[in-house]
Amino acid sequence: MIDEYSGVVRRFAVWILLAAGAFAAAQTPLARDILAAQNAARAKVGAPPLEWSDKLAATAQEWADHLISTGGFEHHPKSKFGENLFEMRGGKSTPAQVVDRWLEEAANYNYKSNKCKGQCGHYTQVVWKATKEVGCAVASRGNREVWVCEYNPPGNYIGQRPY
């Protein structure tokens, strides 16, 4: 009986490893890198890692494409998700550079008072403890890039600490 159980456990463990490998292989380099950068920041403050959402990535891609096509740069007015935006003109950015820019806002956030001195909403959304999943995308035209990340559930509720 124990040998049968051990065999089932081993087969299940192998299945889990194969499924995890297939999931990791299915992710694009952008998805892998931007998720890793955000999860590294979350680990520093004790927030659980985010999971990648293809659904959120598709939503992010639609909005990034819209911003590129219209020349705009504003948050989606009807989004039910948290949202971070980044724009680059005259160059290309990496996922790590985009997340680093958002994380620079940590210097503006005071945990003790739970207040921002200047802008810190991009940082607090990245590390928002209750957020479980993220999907991001980039669109470009000419010398302009627009990055969008969508977060579910959203963060940045007034009066609540991010972590």
XYZ file of N, CA and C in Angstrom:
489
model
N 0.834 -1.197 0.000
C 0.000 0.000 0.000
C 0.874 1.255 0.000
N 1.909 1.273 0.810
C 2.792 2.440 0.878
C 3.507 2.626 -0.455
N 3.956 1.507 -1.083
C 4.629 1.622 -2.376
C 3.694 2.201 -3.435
N 2.418 1.760 -3.438
C 1.450 2.322 -4.381
C 1.282 3.810 -4.153
N 1.166 4.205 -2.881
C 0.999 5.615 -2.524
C 2.216 6.419 -2.962
N 3.404 5.894 -2.721
C 4.631 6.579 -3.127
C 4.671 6.763 -4.635
N 4.242 5.744 -5.363
C 4.214 5.843 -6.820
C 3.247 6.917 -7.298
N 2.088 6.991 -6.671
C 1.100 8.006 -7.030
C 1.664 9.391 -6.722
N 2.289 9.521 -5.576
C 2.869 10.813 -5.180
C 3.959 11.217 -6.170
N 4.819 10.266 -6.547
C 5.888 10.578 -7.503
C 5.312 11.001 -8.855
N 4.297 10.268 -9.337
C 3.686 10.625 -10.619
C 3.035 12.007 -10.547
N 2.381 12.302 -9.437
C 1.757 13.607 -9.264
C 2.822 14.706 -9.233
N 3.919 14.464 -8.544
C 5.003 15.447 -8.471
C 5.593 15.701 -9.856
N 5.780 14.646 -10.630
C 6.302 14.802 -11.991
C 5.310 15.595 -12.834
N 4.021 15.293 -12.703
C 3.003 16.022 -13.451
C 3.039 17.504 -13.103
N 3.151 17.825 -11.819
C 3.215 19.227 -11.375
C 4.433 19.916 -11.982
N 5.576 19.248 -11.949
C 6.794 19.836 -12.520
C 6.653 20.055 -14.021
N 6.075 19.091 -14.723
C 5.867 19.251 -16.163
C 4.887 20.376 -16.463
N 3.820 20.458 -15.683
C 2.830 21.524 -15.889
C 3.459 22.887 -15.623
N 4.243 22.983 -14.562
C 4.913 24.248 -14.248
C 5.886 24.619 -15.351
N 6.608 23.646 -15.868
C 7.543 23.905 -16.963
C 6.831 24.345 -18.219
N 5.707 23.722 -18.513
C 4.933 24.111 -19.692
C 4.396 25.521 -19.538
N 3.944 25.865 -18.332
C 3.439 27.209 -18.083
C 4.560 28.221 -18.255
N 5.718 27.939 -17.680
C 6.851 28.863 -17.793
C 7.277 29.006 -19.247
N 7.262 27.913 -19.994
C 7.665 27.959 -21.401
C 6.655 28.741 -22.236
N 5.381 28.723 -21.821
C 4.349 29.415 -22.575
C 4.432 30.925 -22.394
N 5.046 31.377 -21.325
C 5.160 32.803 -21.093
C 6.163 33.424 -22.053
N 5.851 34.605 -22.507
C 6.779 35.345 -23.350
C 7.909 35.898 -22.493
N 9.023 36.282 -23.097
C 10.087 36.919 -22.310
C 9.592 38.179 -21.595
N 8.732 38.952 -22.253
C 8.182 40.137 -21.594
C 7.413 39.735 -20.347
N 6.531 38.755 -20.464
C 5.731 38.311 -19.326
C 6.629 37.793 -18.208
N 7.572 36.952 -18.558
C 8.475 36.380 -17.555
C 9.265 37.473 -16.839
N 9.823 38.410 -17.607
C 10.708 39.410 -17.021
C 9.967 40.462 -16.204
N 8.819 40.906 -16.695
C 8.092 41.938 -15.949
C 7.451 41.347 -14.693
N 7.051 40.093 -14.764
C 6.521 39.406 -13.584
C 7.628 39.208 -12.550
N 8.797 38.771 -12.988
C 9.919 38.557 -12.063
C 10.331 39.851 -11.376
N 10.390 40.945 -12.118
C 10.791 42.224 -11.525
C 9.785 42.683 -10.479
N 8.499 42.517 -10.763
C 7.486 42.936 -9.793
C 7.481 42.012 -8.576
N 7.644 40.718 -8.797
C 7.655 39.791 -7.670
C 8.875 39.970 -6.783
N 10.002 40.382 -7.344
C 11.186 40.666 -6.527
C 10.899 41.842 -5.590
N 10.233 42.863 -6.105
C 9.876 44.021 -5.265
C 8.875 43.617 -4.189
N 7.928 42.783 -4.539
C 6.928 42.336 -3.568
C 7.570 41.504 -2.459
N 8.535 40.677 -2.829
C 9.206 39.842 -1.827
C 9.917 40.708 -0.781
N 10.445 41.835 -1.202
C 11.168 42.717 -0.270
C 10.270 43.278 0.822
N 8.966 43.374 0.556
C 8.044 43.917 1.559
C 7.124 42.845 2.135
N 7.374 41.589 1.793
C 6.592 40.486 2.342
C 5.255 40.256 1.660
N 5.052 40.824 0.466
C 3.806 40.583 -0.274
C 3.958 39.298 -1.090
N 2.896 38.526 -1.209
C 2.981 37.274 -1.982
C 3.207 37.558 -3.468
N 3.791 36.607 -4.180
C 4.048 36.821 -5.608
C 2.758 36.919 -6.418
N 2.838 37.701 -7.463
C 1.739 37.806 -8.416
C 1.779 36.625 -9.374
N 0.633 36.280 -9.924
C 0.545 35.294 -10.990
C 0.257 36.026 -12.290
N 0.752 35.485 -13.392
C 0.514 36.071 -14.701
C -0.892 35.733 -15.167
N -1.574 36.718 -15.745
C -2.910 36.515 -16.303
C -2.901 36.890 -17.776
N -3.167 35.912 -18.642
C -3.279 36.199 -20.069
C -4.471 37.121 -20.344
N -5.536 36.978 -19.555
C -6.715 37.836 -19.719
C -6.350 39.297 -19.440
N -5.626 39.532 -18.345
C -5.211 40.903 -18.031
C -4.215 41.423 -19.063
N -3.343 40.546 -19.551
C -2.378 40.952 -20.579
C -3.102 41.380 -21.854
N -4.176 40.681 -22.215
C -4.955 41.052 -23.399
C -5.629 42.407 -23.195
N -6.141 42.637 -22.001
C -6.746 43.935 -21.677
C -5.698 45.034 -21.743
N -4.514 44.753 -21.196
C -3.417 45.718 -21.238
C -3.000 46.011 -22.672
N -2.972 44.977 -23.512
C -2.578 45.171 -24.909
C -3.588 46.043 -25.655
N -4.868 45.813 -25.395
C -5.902 46.638 -26.030
C -5.732 48.109 -25.668
N -5.460 48.379 -24.386
C -5.327 49.767 -23.951
C -4.021 50.373 -24.472
N -2.942 49.622 -24.455
C -1.667 50.119 -24.989
C -1.819 50.446 -26.475
N -2.476 49.571 -27.223
C -2.707 49.813 -28.648
C -3.549 51.076 -28.856
N -4.568 51.248 -28.010
C -5.420 52.440 -28.101
C -4.594 53.702 -27.844
N -3.775 53.680 -26.816
C -2.965 54.858 -26.490
C -1.984 55.193 -27.607
N -1.395 54.158 -28.190
C -0.469 54.394 -29.311
C -1.220 54.970 -30.503
N -2.375 54.418 -30.822
C -3.101 54.864 -32.016
C -3.680 56.263 -31.866
N -4.015 56.668 -30.645
C -4.610 57.990 -30.430
C -3.581 59.032 -30.010
N -2.380 58.592 -29.633
C -1.374 59.528 -29.127
C -1.611 59.916 -27.683
N -2.568 59.278 -27.036
C -2.905 59.607 -25.650
C -2.000 58.914 -24.649
N -2.128 59.357 -23.415
C -1.414 58.712 -22.313
C -2.175 58.986 -21.026
N -3.221 58.187 -20.806
C -4.042 58.329 -19.611
C -4.575 56.957 -19.218
N -4.978 56.853 -17.952
C -5.549 55.597 -17.479
C -6.885 55.339 -18.164
N -7.189 54.067 -18.324
C -8.460 53.668 -18.913
C -9.574 54.176 -17.997
N -10.519 54.938 -18.534
C -11.541 55.553 -17.666
C -12.545 54.562 -17.079
N -12.673 53.392 -17.670
C -13.679 52.438 -17.193
C -13.069 51.124 -16.709
N -11.795 51.148 -16.356
C -11.144 49.910 -15.944
C -11.596 49.481 -14.556
N -11.808 48.199 -14.404
C -12.132 47.652 -13.082
C -10.871 47.094 -12.417
N -9.729 47.286 -13.067
C -8.452 46.784 -12.569
C -7.568 47.944 -12.117
N -6.550 47.616 -11.332
C -5.499 48.584 -11.075
C -4.677 48.689 -12.347
N -4.035 49.828 -12.546
C -3.342 50.020 -13.812
C -2.102 50.887 -13.619
N -0.980 50.424 -14.146
C 0.242 51.210 -14.213
C 0.577 51.461 -15.670
N 1.007 52.677 -15.955
C 1.397 53.076 -17.306
C 2.833 53.564 -17.303
N 3.485 53.389 -18.431
C 4.840 53.909 -18.631
C 4.969 54.284 -20.098
N 5.630 55.415 -20.343
C 5.835 55.873 -21.721
C 7.309 56.163 -21.941
N 7.798 55.763 -23.113
C 9.180 56.039 -23.512
C 9.133 56.652 -24.902
N 9.881 57.725 -25.072
C 10.015 58.354 -26.389
C 11.486 58.359 -26.769
N 11.766 57.965 -27.999
C 13.130 58.007 -28.503
C 14.005 56.854 -28.075
N 13.414 55.767 -27.624
C 14.199 54.606 -27.229
C 13.315 53.417 -26.946
N 13.947 52.351 -26.531
C 13.237 51.130 -26.166
C 13.529 50.835 -24.701
N 12.551 50.320 -23.997
C 12.708 49.951 -22.595
C 12.636 48.443 -22.445
N 13.222 47.962 -21.372
C 13.082 46.555 -20.994
C 12.046 46.468 -19.888
N 11.478 45.291 -19.672
C 10.549 45.145 -18.555
C 11.163 45.579 -17.217
N 12.427 45.228 -16.991
C 13.077 45.612 -15.733
C 13.182 47.130 -15.600
N 13.465 47.826 -16.695
C 13.556 49.290 -16.641
C 12.203 49.922 -16.329
N 11.144 49.369 -16.895
C 9.804 49.887 -16.643
C 9.461 49.720 -15.163
N 9.648 48.521 -14.645
C 9.326 48.276 -13.239
C 10.235 49.109 -12.337
N 11.509 49.229 -12.661
C 12.418 50.056 -11.854
C 11.920 51.492 -11.769
N 11.391 52.009 -12.856
C 10.871 53.387 -12.836
C 9.720 53.501 -11.850
N 8.817 52.516 -11.854
C 7.710 52.530 -10.902
C 8.221 52.388 -9.472
N 9.242 51.547 -9.295
C 9.768 51.302 -7.948
C 10.536 52.488 -7.392
N 11.013 53.377 -8.251
C 11.685 54.593 -7.775
C 10.766 55.409 -6.874
N 9.471 55.261 -7.055
C 8.499 55.994 -6.243
C 8.472 55.532 -4.785
N 9.118 54.418 -4.474
C 9.165 53.941 -3.083
C 9.766 55.002 -2.172
N 10.678 55.794 -2.702
C 11.299 56.864 -1.912
C 10.276 57.923 -1.488
N 9.150 57.996 -2.186
C 8.111 58.982 -1.870
C 7.046 58.452 -0.916
N 7.145 57.162 -0.571
C 6.117 56.545 0.270
C 6.625 56.376 1.700
N 5.826 56.853 2.657
C 6.141 56.699 4.074
C 5.171 55.681 4.667
N 5.708 54.506 5.015
C 4.839 53.438 5.517
C 4.193 53.822 6.844
N 4.967 54.459 7.719
C 4.455 54.798 9.053
C 3.220 55.698 8.971
N 3.283 56.716 8.133
C 2.142 57.622 7.980
C 1.178 57.167 6.884
N 1.601 56.201 6.079
C 0.834 55.712 4.932
C 0.478 56.858 3.986
N 1.478 57.704 3.734
C 1.267 58.853 2.859
C 2.391 58.947 1.838
N 2.044 59.586 0.719
C 3.013 59.837 -0.341
C 3.467 61.288 -0.283
N 4.733 61.477 -0.520
C 5.267 62.823 -0.724
C 5.639 62.871 -2.197
N 4.734 63.390 -3.002
C 4.893 63.303 -4.446
C 4.130 62.088 -4.948
N 4.601 61.526 -6.032
C 3.912 60.394 -6.652
C 4.444 59.074 -6.106
N 3.538 58.161 -5.744
C 3.963 56.822 -5.315
C 2.956 55.739 -5.672
N 1.909 56.082 -6.403
C 0.851 55.119 -6.717
C 1.270 53.962 -7.602
N 2.272 54.171 -8.466
C 2.759 53.055 -9.275
C 3.450 52.037 -8.371
N 4.296 52.543 -7.478
C 5.000 51.666 -6.532
C 4.005 50.908 -5.658
N 3.059 51.623 -5.056
C 2.143 50.947 -4.139
C 1.272 49.920 -4.862
N 0.946 50.167 -6.136
C 0.184 49.154 -6.880
C 1.025 47.901 -7.098
N 2.293 48.066 -7.438
C 3.164 46.901 -7.642
C 3.212 46.041 -6.383
N 3.318 46.666 -5.210
C 3.503 45.912 -3.961
C 2.208 45.695 -3.185
N 1.061 46.057 -3.757
C -0.212 45.925 -3.052
C -0.458 44.457 -2.692
N -0.455 44.184 -1.410
C -0.473 42.797 -0.916
C -1.685 41.995 -1.380
N -2.839 42.617 -1.472
C -4.062 41.890 -1.831
C -4.170 41.607 -3.327
N -3.355 42.246 -4.150
C -3.390 41.981 -5.584
C -2.823 40.593 -5.846
N -3.489 39.831 -6.666
C -3.120 38.431 -6.912
C -2.543 38.176 -8.294
N -2.984 38.952 -9.303
C -2.543 38.664 -10.663
C -2.289 39.938 -11.449
N -1.469 39.780 -12.469
C -1.079 40.906 -13.315
C -0.970 40.437 -14.762
N -1.199 41.354 -15.666
C -0.958 41.128 -17.085
C -0.473 42.431 -17.681
N 0.555 42.373 -18.484
C 1.174 43.586 -19.020
C 1.375 43.458 -20.522
N 1.544 44.623 -21.168
C 1.757 44.653 -22.612
C 2.459 45.944 -22.981
N 3.019 45.947 -24.179
C 3.663 47.138 -24.727
C 3.205 47.315 -26.169
N 3.042 48.577 -26.548
C 2.740 48.911 -27.940
C 3.693 50.022 -28.351
N 4.068 50.020 -29.615
C 4.987 51.064 -30.071
C 4.617 51.529 -31.469
N 4.984 52.759 -31.724
C 4.811 53.350 -33.059
C 5.858 54.452 -33.183
N 6.603 54.390 -34.250
C 7.653 55.387 -34.449
C 8.660 55.333 -33.312
N 8.875 56.468 -32.673
C 9.846 56.526 -31.580
C 9.176 56.483 -30.205
N 7.930 56.020 -30.144
C 7.166 56.021 -28.890
C 6.762 54.617 -28.489
N 6.915 54.332 -27.198
C 6.475 53.070 -26.584
C 5.526 53.389 -25.447
N 4.482 52.578 -25.301
C 3.573 52.691 -24.162
C 3.442 51.309 -23.530
N 3.702 51.252 -22.239
C 3.579 50.019 -21.452
C 2.366 50.140 -20.544
N 1.629 49.050 -20.413
C 0.449 49.000 -19.551
C 0.495 47.703 -18.758
N 0.277 47.804 -17.455
C 0.067 46.620 -16.610
C -1.290 46.757 -15.939
N -2.044 45.677 -15.943
C -3.351 45.612 -15.283
C -3.234 44.676 -14.081
N -3.842 45.068 -12.956
C -3.725 44.334 -11.695
C -5.101 43.966 -11.173
N -5.222 42.712 -10.698
C -6.488 42.232 -10.157
C -6.243 41.443 -8.880
N -6.969 41.737 -7.830
C -7.806 42.917 -7.654
C -6.940 44.179 -7.571
N -7.549 45.338 -7.853
C -6.766 46.573 -7.830
C -6.317 46.933 -6.420
N -5.383 47.839 -6.359
C -4.897 48.338 -5.073
C -5.141 49.826 -4.953
N -4.341 50.433 -4.087
C -4.365 51.881 -3.880
C -5.690 52.393 -3.333
N -6.214 51.702 -2.329
C -7.414 52.171 -1.650
C -7.003 53.152 -0.566
N -7.610 54.319 -0.583
C -7.286 55.369 0.391
C -7.501 54.845 1.807
N -6.518 55.107 2.637
C -6.585 54.697 4.046
C -6.045 53.311 4.309
N -5.803 52.507 3.275
C -5.242 51.169 3.460
C -3.759 51.175 3.115
N -2.990 50.423 3.877
C -1.570 50.262 3.573
C -1.391 49.202 2.493
N -0.388 49.377 1.638
C -0.209 48.407 0.559
C 0.283 47.042 1.033
N 0.984 47.000 2.169
C 1.518 45.737 2.685
C 1.619 45.787 4.192
